[in-house]
Amino acid sequence: MRASLHPARAVVMVFLLAIVVGSVLLMLPWSRDGGGSAPWLTAFFTAVSAVCVAGLIVVDTGTYWSGFGQVVIMVLFQLGGFGMMTASTLLGLMVNRSLRLRTKLLTQVETHAIGLGDVVSVARLVLVVTIGMELLLAAWLSWRLHFAYGAPWGDAAWNGLFHAISAYNNAGFSTHADSLVRYAADQWVLLPVMMAALVGGIGFPVLHDLRNKTFHPHRWSLHSKLTLATTGVLFLVGLCGVLMFEWTNARTLGPMAAGQKLLSAAFASVAARTVGFNTIDIGGLTRESIALHYFLMFVGGGSASTAGGVKVGTIAILALLVIAEIRGRADSEAFGRRVSSSAQRQAITVLVLGSALTTIGTLAILFVTEFPTDQVIFEVIAAFGSAGLSTGITADLPASGQLILAGLMYAGRVGTITLAVSLAMGERRTPYRYPEEHPIVG
């Protein structure tokens, strides 16, 4: 039975096991500050959010959970962002110095390595970049919190480490009740956090390409070029949109100086695509900004990254498909390369199923609550896209609503992995083709 388990299903099962273990640990009496066991739903929701690096919470992380509970949460989102199978692969390399075929297949599912020969190289890159970025950011934030905000070294070191790991893994968990609002005017905190989030959310295949072909951009893969180009476009769209819609909003950017507005808008543009931190009141956003966040959260980050969503590459492929159709061309092309038809079908499938999940989730929560539709849609997309942002209704949802969000977080994090890999690995050619006919479209 074990030998026949599909690699994608194995990844899903390991994520589920991590959620179960995390829930049990968070229900222990010493996980909660002040004593007493946390309710099972609170522990379960928090474990799901941490493992799926979603960042949605029903209790304040810094005051509800003890030091032990916060360590458990941090370990869970570190594993969730780092990748269960990637961690197992690195452990196997340290012990055996070699990998079996099945282990390579499992790791290929998470890292999206181009070939089995790339698995070890990508896994090692994951380790070096992850640990390096997290330690550098933790050291910088600790120094900043101590000298600029007067935090004792112990508190500064812990908060710096927690936020560094949370930022790189796009987890969105914070030990502060106001997330990063208190640092809204501090570029020495926000810019490093943004950089770590962007590196974590760009995807390891892209980082692998950049490392090996730094000075030869013409040799970068089409995936890397599409991911980098689309990420840049999305950042500019988010930045300009937030500035336009929030410039005079008294509840968000209105009271800030021009430089602070630019900084907060840039941070909001990055954070909306799954980082989960916020420097402005999400509940105070204009309706136009809320709608912009729908799109950015749904898209998410790069494939095989710590970010969620339907992925930047998916949207890029679909945009190329639309452009080719409008121009009357049979092939979707970019950077001198043709996008394969199988990649186009997979992108359409991911988009349609992602849209269906968010639609069903929205209808289900609207059925069990009376919150405004726009707030419910925001929570649903934030859960599916692992965005971690909230208008403030998560903790007020009934148990059924929180369970729906937990299911969306799980589906959004591991469902797209399973779907994409199952489609790629399950593709087969039939020895026959039916006669072609063209149904009416539009």
Tab-separated table of C-alpha atoms in Angstrom:
chain	number	residue	atom	x	y	z
A	1	MET	CA	0.000	0.000	0.000
A	2	ARG	CA	2.810	2.359	0.920
A	3	ALA	CA	4.605	1.785	-2.364
A	4	SER	CA	1.496	2.641	-4.366
A	5	LEU	CA	0.731	5.914	-2.584
A	6	HIS	CA	0.844	8.781	-5.051
A	7	PRO	CA	3.539	11.343	-4.115
A	8	ALA	CA	1.057	14.216	-4.148
A	9	ARG	CA	-1.250	12.332	-1.785
A	10	ALA	CA	1.682	11.557	0.483
A	11	VAL	CA	2.429	15.283	0.796
A	12	VAL	CA	-1.209	15.986	1.671
A	13	MET	CA	-1.203	13.270	4.348
A	14	VAL	CA	1.984	14.606	5.940
A	15	PHE	CA	0.513	18.107	6.120
A	16	LEU	CA	-2.589	16.621	7.756
A	17	LEU	CA	-0.462	14.739	10.277
A	18	ALA	CA	1.366	17.967	11.178
A	19	ILE	CA	-1.992	19.670	11.799
A	20	VAL	CA	-3.127	16.861	14.108
A	21	VAL	CA	0.128	16.880	16.075
A	22	GLY	CA	0.083	20.676	16.290
A	23	SER	CA	-3.515	20.685	17.529
A	24	VAL	CA	-2.681	18.206	20.290
A	25	LEU	CA	0.350	20.233	21.399
A	26	LEU	CA	-1.635	23.478	21.477
A	27	MET	CA	-4.311	21.826	23.629
A	28	LEU	CA	-1.757	21.043	26.349
A	29	PRO	CA	-2.235	23.179	29.489
A	30	TRP	CA	1.230	24.743	29.263
A	31	SER	CA	0.548	26.000	25.713
A	32	ARG	CA	-1.934	28.568	26.957
A	33	ASP	CA	-0.891	31.647	28.891
A	34	GLY	CA	-2.508	31.660	32.328
A	35	GLY	CA	-3.144	27.926	32.489
A	36	GLY	CA	-5.976	25.728	31.308
A	37	SER	CA	-6.313	23.885	28.053
A	38	ALA	CA	-7.270	25.723	24.892
A	39	PRO	CA	-10.609	24.677	23.354
A	40	TRP	CA	-10.135	22.081	20.624
A	41	LEU	CA	-11.474	24.377	17.891
A	42	THR	CA	-9.099	27.195	18.859
A	43	ALA	CA	-6.133	24.815	18.873
A	44	PHE	CA	-7.212	23.139	15.626
A	45	PHE	CA	-7.848	26.401	13.763
A	46	THR	CA	-4.515	27.836	14.904
A	47	ALA	CA	-2.651	24.652	13.904
A	48	VAL	CA	-4.263	24.632	10.455
A	49	SER	CA	-3.488	28.316	9.963
A	50	ALA	CA	0.141	27.817	11.034
A	51	VAL	CA	0.863	24.677	8.993
A	52	CYS	CA	-0.829	26.200	5.944
A	53	VAL	CA	1.015	29.520	6.603
A	54	ALA	CA	-2.332	31.294	6.360
A	55	GLY	CA	-1.984	33.646	9.337
A	56	LEU	CA	-5.680	33.843	10.237
A	57	ILE	CA	-6.250	33.746	13.999
A	58	VAL	CA	-9.164	33.490	16.392
A	59	VAL	CA	-7.165	34.528	19.494
A	60	ASP	CA	-4.294	36.974	19.946
A	61	THR	CA	-1.040	35.076	19.500
A	62	GLY	CA	1.025	37.197	21.885
A	63	THR	CA	-1.352	37.159	24.858
A	64	TYR	CA	-3.386	33.957	24.548
A	65	TRP	CA	-0.546	31.508	23.958
A	66	SER	CA	2.341	30.947	26.368
A	67	GLY	CA	5.975	30.936	25.309
A	68	PHE	CA	5.721	27.202	24.662
A	69	GLY	CA	2.558	27.672	22.606
A	70	GLN	CA	4.205	30.389	20.528
A	71	VAL	CA	7.198	28.116	19.890
A	72	VAL	CA	4.832	25.376	18.707
A	73	ILE	CA	3.112	27.812	16.335
A	74	MET	CA	6.458	29.043	15.029
A	75	VAL	CA	7.679	25.497	14.381
A	76	LEU	CA	4.429	24.674	12.590
A	77	PHE	CA	4.614	27.593	10.154
A	78	GLN	CA	8.328	26.991	9.663
A	79	LEU	CA	7.581	23.403	8.624
A	80	GLY	CA	4.565	24.473	6.586
A	81	GLY	CA	6.530	27.043	4.618
A	82	PHE	CA	9.743	25.044	4.430
A	83	GLY	CA	7.935	21.938	3.217
A	84	MET	CA	7.426	18.653	5.023
A	85	MET	CA	8.986	16.537	2.323
A	86	THR	CA	11.844	18.964	1.781
A	87	ALA	CA	12.691	18.738	5.480
A	88	SER	CA	12.567	14.952	5.297
A	89	THR	CA	14.804	14.997	2.222
A	90	LEU	CA	17.438	17.113	3.917
A	91	LEU	CA	17.338	14.844	6.956
A	92	GLY	CA	17.808	11.837	4.706
A	93	LEU	CA	20.749	13.511	2.979
A	94	MET	CA	22.428	14.184	6.297
A	95	VAL	CA	21.932	10.576	7.431
A	96	ASN	CA	22.360	8.527	4.254
A	97	ARG	CA	24.058	10.942	1.818
A	98	SER	CA	21.745	9.590	-0.885
A	99	LEU	CA	18.062	9.490	-1.804
A	100	ARG	CA	15.774	6.757	-3.025
A	101	LEU	CA	13.624	7.366	-6.080
A	102	ARG	CA	10.437	7.640	-4.039
A	103	THR	CA	11.947	10.297	-1.767
A	104	LYS	CA	13.017	12.278	-4.824
A	105	LEU	CA	9.503	12.066	-6.232
A	106	LEU	CA	8.000	13.310	-2.978
A	107	THR	CA	10.394	16.225	-2.778
A	108	GLN	CA	9.843	17.048	-6.450
A	109	VAL	CA	6.149	17.503	-5.637
A	110	GLU	CA	6.865	20.277	-3.138
A	111	THR	CA	9.832	21.994	-4.740
A	112	HIS	CA	8.584	21.733	-8.334
A	113	ALA	CA	12.104	20.787	-9.383
A	114	ILE	CA	12.322	20.515	-13.139
A	115	GLY	CA	13.829	17.035	-13.021
A	116	LEU	CA	14.731	14.414	-10.448
A	117	GLY	CA	18.378	15.352	-10.870
A	118	ASP	CA	17.574	18.860	-9.577
A	119	VAL	CA	15.914	17.671	-6.359
A	120	VAL	CA	19.013	17.525	-4.169
A	121	SER	CA	20.319	20.847	-5.486
A	122	VAL	CA	16.977	22.588	-4.952
A	123	ALA	CA	16.539	21.046	-1.488
A	124	ARG	CA	19.943	22.311	-0.415
A	125	LEU	CA	19.135	25.741	-1.840
A	126	VAL	CA	15.915	25.750	0.177
A	127	LEU	CA	17.889	25.075	3.348
A	128	VAL	CA	20.608	27.684	2.726
A	129	VAL	CA	18.269	30.472	1.627
A	130	THR	CA	15.686	29.779	4.329
A	131	ILE	CA	18.077	29.619	7.269
A	132	GLY	CA	20.239	32.457	5.927
A	133	MET	CA	17.358	34.874	5.326
A	134	GLU	CA	15.670	34.079	8.622
A	135	LEU	CA	18.829	34.492	10.725
A	136	LEU	CA	19.820	37.741	9.015
A	137	LEU	CA	16.354	39.229	9.399
A	138	ALA	CA	16.054	37.993	13.009
A	139	ALA	CA	19.389	39.596	13.941
A	140	TRP	CA	18.447	42.885	12.274
A	141	LEU	CA	14.966	43.055	13.825
A	142	SER	CA	16.359	42.187	17.266
A	143	TRP	CA	18.893	44.990	16.989
A	144	ARG	CA	16.246	47.434	15.778
A	145	LEU	CA	13.689	46.533	18.463
A	146	HIS	CA	16.282	46.886	21.215
A	147	PHE	CA	17.916	50.150	20.205
A	148	ALA	CA	14.998	51.954	18.533
A	149	TYR	CA	12.128	50.772	20.732
A	150	GLY	CA	13.864	50.017	24.026
A	151	ALA	CA	12.839	46.362	24.153
A	152	PRO	CA	14.953	44.217	26.532
A	153	TRP	CA	17.379	41.985	24.647
A	154	GLY	CA	15.398	38.840	25.500
A	155	ASP	CA	12.104	40.230	24.215
A	156	ALA	CA	13.780	41.829	21.210
A	157	ALA	CA	15.499	38.570	20.246
A	158	TRP	CA	12.325	36.508	20.572
A	159	ASN	CA	10.082	38.958	18.725
A	160	GLY	CA	12.754	39.431	16.060
A	161	LEU	CA	13.102	35.686	15.486
A	162	PHE	CA	9.342	35.074	15.486
A	163	HIS	CA	8.617	37.823	12.981
A	164	ALA	CA	11.598	36.891	10.808
A	165	ILE	CA	10.460	33.294	10.403
A	166	SER	CA	6.861	34.412	9.970
A	167	ALA	CA	7.826	36.955	7.287
A	168	TYR	CA	10.021	34.641	5.232
A	169	ASN	CA	7.418	31.871	5.326
A	170	ASN	CA	4.646	34.352	4.455
A	171	ALA	CA	2.836	33.122	7.569
A	172	GLY	CA	1.483	36.441	8.862
A	173	PHE	CA	1.601	35.453	12.547
A	174	SER	CA	2.662	38.245	14.903
A	175	THR	CA	3.239	38.464	18.641
A	176	HIS	CA	1.764	41.986	18.493
A	177	ALA	CA	-1.990	42.434	18.684
A	178	ASP	CA	-1.819	45.157	16.005
A	179	SER	CA	0.400	43.097	13.654
A	180	LEU	CA	2.990	45.635	12.347
A	181	VAL	CA	0.848	48.775	12.609
A	182	ARG	CA	3.178	50.184	15.283
A	183	TYR	CA	6.010	50.107	12.722
A	184	ALA	CA	4.055	51.783	9.917
A	185	ALA	CA	6.514	54.687	9.741
A	186	ASP	CA	9.667	52.611	10.263
A	187	GLN	CA	11.276	51.683	6.955
A	188	TRP	CA	14.080	49.903	8.827
A	189	VAL	CA	11.538	47.292	9.935
A	190	LEU	CA	9.144	47.170	7.000
A	191	LEU	CA	11.631	47.084	4.106
A	192	PRO	CA	13.613	44.067	5.428
A	193	VAL	CA	10.341	42.257	6.188
A	194	MET	CA	9.124	42.977	2.642
A	195	MET	CA	12.393	41.701	1.159
A	196	ALA	CA	12.234	38.449	3.121
A	197	ALA	CA	8.610	37.931	2.139
A	198	LEU	CA	9.367	38.537	-1.539
A	199	VAL	CA	12.297	36.085	-1.518
A	200	GLY	CA	10.193	33.469	0.245
A	201	GLY	CA	7.250	34.047	-2.057
A	202	ILE	CA	9.102	34.051	-5.380
A	203	GLY	CA	9.514	30.273	-5.482
A	204	PHE	CA	12.547	28.018	-5.156
A	205	PRO	CA	12.699	27.070	-8.854
A	206	VAL	CA	13.212	30.771	-9.625
A	207	LEU	CA	15.852	31.127	-6.909
A	208	HIS	CA	17.579	28.024	-8.278
A	209	ASP	CA	17.621	29.609	-11.737
A	210	LEU	CA	18.923	32.920	-10.422
A	211	ARG	CA	21.696	31.242	-8.467
A	212	ASN	CA	22.989	29.135	-11.339
A	213	LYS	CA	22.494	31.684	-14.135
A	214	THR	CA	22.787	35.038	-12.361
A	215	PHE	CA	24.675	36.751	-15.158
A	216	HIS	CA	22.876	34.976	-17.980
A	217	PRO	CA	19.215	36.092	-17.840
A	218	HIS	CA	18.699	34.906	-21.404
A	219	ARG	CA	19.192	31.362	-20.090
A	220	TRP	CA	16.557	31.654	-17.375
A	221	SER	CA	13.617	29.306	-17.767
A	222	LEU	CA	10.319	30.621	-19.086
A	223	HIS	CA	8.827	29.939	-15.647
A	224	SER	CA	11.384	32.206	-13.964
A	225	LYS	CA	10.888	35.003	-16.495
A	226	LEU	CA	7.099	34.849	-16.224
A	227	THR	CA	7.188	34.733	-12.428
A	228	LEU	CA	9.549	37.685	-12.073
A	229	ALA	CA	7.776	39.802	-14.692
A	230	THR	CA	4.293	39.118	-13.330
A	231	THR	CA	5.417	39.683	-9.744
A	232	GLY	CA	6.722	43.100	-10.748
A	233	VAL	CA	3.480	43.977	-12.524
A	234	LEU	CA	1.347	42.852	-9.568
A	235	PHE	CA	3.475	44.871	-7.151
A	236	LEU	CA	3.001	48.031	-9.214
A	237	VAL	CA	-0.723	47.390	-9.600
A	238	GLY	CA	-1.109	46.936	-5.839
A	239	LEU	CA	1.062	49.956	-5.007
A	240	CYS	CA	-0.709	52.329	-7.383
A	241	GLY	CA	-4.134	50.973	-6.466
A	242	VAL	CA	-3.684	51.396	-2.710
A	243	LEU	CA	-2.244	54.899	-3.148
A	244	MET	CA	-5.120	55.888	-5.404
A	245	PHE	CA	-7.906	54.464	-3.268
A	246	GLU	CA	-6.511	55.228	0.213
A	247	TRP	CA	-4.610	58.519	-0.201
A	248	THR	CA	-7.291	60.596	1.562
A	249	ASN	CA	-8.885	57.852	3.643
A	250	ALA	CA	-8.754	59.067	7.252
A	251	ARG	CA	-8.813	55.483	8.557
A	252	THR	CA	-5.746	54.324	6.614
A	253	LEU	CA	-3.241	56.485	4.675
A	254	GLY	CA	-4.968	59.857	5.110
A	255	PRO	CA	-3.176	61.062	8.283
A	256	MET	CA	0.295	59.951	7.078
A	257	ALA	CA	3.015	62.017	5.434
A	258	ALA	CA	3.669	61.361	1.738
A	259	GLY	CA	6.720	59.169	2.382
A	260	GLN	CA	4.842	57.064	4.946
A	261	LYS	CA	1.952	56.665	2.531
A	262	LEU	CA	4.299	55.335	-0.133
A	263	LEU	CA	5.930	52.922	2.338
A	264	SER	CA	2.614	51.615	3.694
A	265	ALA	CA	1.142	51.254	0.208
A	266	ALA	CA	4.185	49.308	-0.963
A	267	PHE	CA	3.974	47.069	2.102
A	268	ALA	CA	0.243	46.549	1.561
A	269	SER	CA	0.882	45.550	-2.063
A	270	VAL	CA	3.379	42.884	-0.973
A	271	ALA	CA	1.394	41.788	2.083
A	272	ALA	CA	-1.814	41.273	0.131
A	273	ARG	CA	-0.197	38.450	-1.826
A	274	THR	CA	0.014	36.172	1.245
A	275	VAL	CA	2.460	37.829	3.673
A	276	GLY	CA	-0.375	38.403	6.145
A	277	PHE	CA	1.088	41.353	8.088
A	278	ASN	CA	-0.609	44.727	7.941
A	279	THR	CA	0.445	48.284	8.765
A	280	ILE	CA	-2.961	49.845	8.130
A	281	ASP	CA	-6.422	48.922	9.399
A	282	ILE	CA	-7.807	46.350	6.950
A	283	GLY	CA	-11.321	46.989	8.235
A	284	GLY	CA	-10.927	50.652	7.312
A	285	LEU	CA	-10.050	50.086	3.647
A	286	THR	CA	-12.271	51.575	0.965
A	287	ARG	CA	-14.472	49.241	-1.055
A	288	GLU	CA	-12.182	49.693	-4.055
A	289	SER	CA	-9.139	48.582	-2.046
A	290	ILE	CA	-11.057	45.622	-0.675
A	291	ALA	CA	-11.833	44.539	-4.233
A	292	LEU	CA	-8.164	44.997	-5.206
A	293	HIS	CA	-7.176	42.790	-2.262
A	294	TYR	CA	-9.558	40.089	-3.520
A	295	PHE	CA	-7.507	39.825	-6.698
A	296	LEU	CA	-4.052	40.062	-5.108
A	297	MET	CA	-4.840	37.514	-2.383
A	298	PHE	CA	-6.358	35.092	-4.868
A	299	VAL	CA	-3.281	35.224	-7.105
A	300	GLY	CA	-0.756	34.780	-4.291
A	301	GLY	CA	2.943	34.113	-4.901
A	302	GLY	CA	5.201	31.954	-7.011
A	303	SER	CA	4.975	28.208	-7.481
A	304	ALA	CA	6.880	26.086	-4.931
A	305	SER	CA	7.197	29.081	-2.613
A	306	THR	CA	6.086	29.781	0.938
A	307	ALA	CA	3.158	31.784	-0.474
A	308	GLY	CA	-0.334	30.579	-1.339
A	309	GLY	CA	-2.976	31.450	-3.927
A	310	VAL	CA	-3.449	30.036	-7.410
A	311	LYS	CA	0.107	31.265	-8.121
A	312	VAL	CA	1.635	33.955	-10.250
A	313	GLY	CA	2.613	31.521	-13.001
A	314	THR	CA	-0.987	30.381	-13.400
A	315	ILE	CA	-2.198	33.934	-13.979
A	316	ALA	CA	0.685	34.656	-16.358
A	317	ILE	CA	-0.085	31.608	-18.484
A	318	LEU	CA	-3.771	32.499	-18.643
A	319	ALA	CA	-2.959	36.093	-19.603
A	320	LEU	CA	-0.763	34.837	-22.449
A	321	LEU	CA	-3.562	32.517	-23.559
A	322	VAL	CA	-6.053	35.402	-23.676
A	323	ILE	CA	-3.596	37.610	-25.585
A	324	ALA	CA	-2.933	34.851	-28.114
A	325	GLU	CA	-6.670	34.281	-28.601
A	326	ILE	CA	-7.349	37.993	-29.081
A	327	ARG	CA	-4.537	38.248	-31.622
A	328	GLY	CA	-5.775	35.156	-33.446
A	329	ARG	CA	-2.653	33.094	-32.822
A	330	ALA	CA	-2.677	29.360	-32.272
A	331	ASP	CA	0.184	29.451	-29.739
A	332	SER	CA	0.724	31.339	-26.486
A	333	GLU	CA	4.214	32.836	-26.605
A	334	ALA	CA	6.519	34.834	-24.354
A	335	PHE	CA	10.249	35.578	-24.293
A	336	GLY	CA	10.810	33.593	-27.468
A	337	ARG	CA	9.185	30.442	-26.078
A	338	ARG	CA	5.873	28.692	-26.659
A	339	VAL	CA	3.748	27.697	-23.662
A	340	SER	CA	2.790	24.040	-23.842
A	341	SER	CA	-0.887	23.150	-24.216
A	342	SER	CA	-0.709	20.935	-21.118
A	343	ALA	CA	0.481	23.896	-19.006
A	344	GLN	CA	-2.420	25.964	-20.340
A	345	ARG	CA	-4.945	23.252	-19.450
A	346	GLN	CA	-3.461	22.902	-15.978
A	347	ALA	CA	-3.620	26.655	-15.411
A	348	ILE	CA	-7.278	26.756	-16.462
A	349	THR	CA	-8.079	23.820	-14.177
A	350	VAL	CA	-6.343	25.418	-11.176
A	351	LEU	CA	-8.149	28.719	-11.761
A	352	VAL	CA	-11.583	27.130	-12.220
A	353	LEU	CA	-11.277	24.879	-9.161
A	354	GLY	CA	-9.863	27.728	-7.058
A	355	SER	CA	-12.760	29.936	-8.103
A	356	ALA	CA	-15.227	27.158	-7.343
A	357	LEU	CA	-13.767	26.611	-3.859
A	358	THR	CA	-13.944	30.281	-2.946
A	359	THR	CA	-17.483	30.573	-4.315
A	360	ILE	CA	-18.698	27.531	-2.398
A	361	GLY	CA	-16.904	28.705	0.752
A	362	THR	CA	-18.493	32.144	0.489
A	363	LEU	CA	-21.981	30.719	0.060
A	364	ALA	CA	-21.466	28.301	2.954
A	365	ILE	CA	-20.351	31.012	5.385
A	366	LEU	CA	-23.093	33.392	4.259
A	367	PHE	CA	-25.550	30.595	5.033
A	368	VAL	CA	-24.390	30.271	8.662
A	369	THR	CA	-23.685	33.957	9.435
A	370	GLU	CA	-25.143	37.414	8.871
A	371	PHE	CA	-21.898	39.280	8.195
A	372	PRO	CA	-21.766	41.562	5.131
A	373	THR	CA	-20.975	39.786	1.881
A	374	ASP	CA	-17.829	41.799	1.177
A	375	GLN	CA	-16.326	40.857	4.550
A	376	VAL	CA	-17.150	37.189	4.067
A	377	ILE	CA	-15.622	37.164	0.582
A	378	PHE	CA	-12.489	38.799	2.010
A	379	GLU	CA	-12.121	36.137	4.729
A	380	VAL	CA	-12.734	33.287	2.300
A	381	ILE	CA	-10.177	34.472	-0.247
A	382	ALA	CA	-7.689	35.241	2.539
A	383	ALA	CA	-8.103	31.670	3.818
A	384	PHE	CA	-7.831	30.023	0.402
A	385	GLY	CA	-4.907	32.224	-0.649
A	386	SER	CA	-3.076	31.868	2.690
A	387	ALA	CA	-3.077	35.656	2.842
A	388	GLY	CA	-3.569	36.039	6.595
A	389	LEU	CA	-5.360	39.384	6.302
A	390	SER	CA	-8.743	39.864	7.930
A	391	THR	CA	-11.406	42.523	8.276
A	392	GLY	CA	-11.790	41.385	11.892
A	393	ILE	CA	-14.618	38.852	11.746
A	394	THR	CA	-12.636	35.592	11.953
A	395	ALA	CA	-12.899	35.232	15.734
A	396	ASP	CA	-16.611	36.134	15.657
A	397	LEU	CA	-17.585	33.443	13.179
A	398	PRO	CA	-19.520	30.454	14.553
A	399	ALA	CA	-17.757	27.117	14.877
A	400	SER	CA	-19.135	25.991	11.517
A	401	GLY	CA	-17.779	29.129	9.829
A	402	GLN	CA	-14.326	28.656	11.348
A	403	LEU	CA	-14.272	25.024	10.230
A	404	ILE	CA	-15.130	26.124	6.691
A	405	LEU	CA	-12.221	28.579	6.772
A	406	ALA	CA	-9.941	25.826	8.112
A	407	GLY	CA	-10.946	23.602	5.215
A	408	LEU	CA	-10.252	26.414	2.747
A	409	MET	CA	-6.820	27.065	4.279
A	410	TYR	CA	-5.936	23.390	3.951
A	411	ALA	CA	-7.281	23.134	0.407
A	412	GLY	CA	-5.573	26.344	-0.636
A	413	ARG	CA	-2.192	25.267	0.693
A	414	VAL	CA	-2.000	21.588	-0.263
A	415	GLY	CA	-4.864	21.270	-2.710
A	416	THR	CA	-3.155	23.241	-5.449
A	417	ILE	CA	0.018	21.183	-4.933
A	418	THR	CA	-1.905	17.944	-5.260
A	419	LEU	CA	-3.884	19.148	-8.234
A	420	ALA	CA	-0.945	20.530	-10.191
A	421	VAL	CA	1.262	17.498	-9.625
A	422	SER	CA	-1.538	15.001	-10.182
A	423	LEU	CA	-2.290	16.641	-13.507
A	424	ALA	CA	1.368	16.669	-14.524
A	425	MET	CA	2.170	13.120	-13.366
A	426	GLY	CA	-1.140	11.650	-14.438
A	427	GLU	CA	-1.058	12.944	-18.000
A	428	ARG	CA	-1.340	10.113	-20.487
A	429	ARG	CA	-1.824	9.757	-24.191
A	430	THR	CA	-4.680	7.736	-25.656
A	431	PRO	CA	-4.205	5.684	-28.841
A	432	TYR	CA	-7.189	7.383	-30.471
A	433	ARG	CA	-8.824	10.809	-30.857
A	434	TYR	CA	-12.505	11.601	-31.429
A	435	PRO	CA	-13.628	13.721	-34.387
A	436	GLU	CA	-13.284	17.423	-33.644
A	437	GLU	CA	-16.226	19.797	-33.369
A	438	HIS	CA	-16.309	23.462	-32.352
A	439	PRO	CA	-19.068	24.344	-29.812
A	440	ILE	CA	-20.334	27.918	-29.762
A	441	VAL	CA	-18.433	30.128	-27.277
A	442	GLY	CA	-19.625	33.515	-26.050
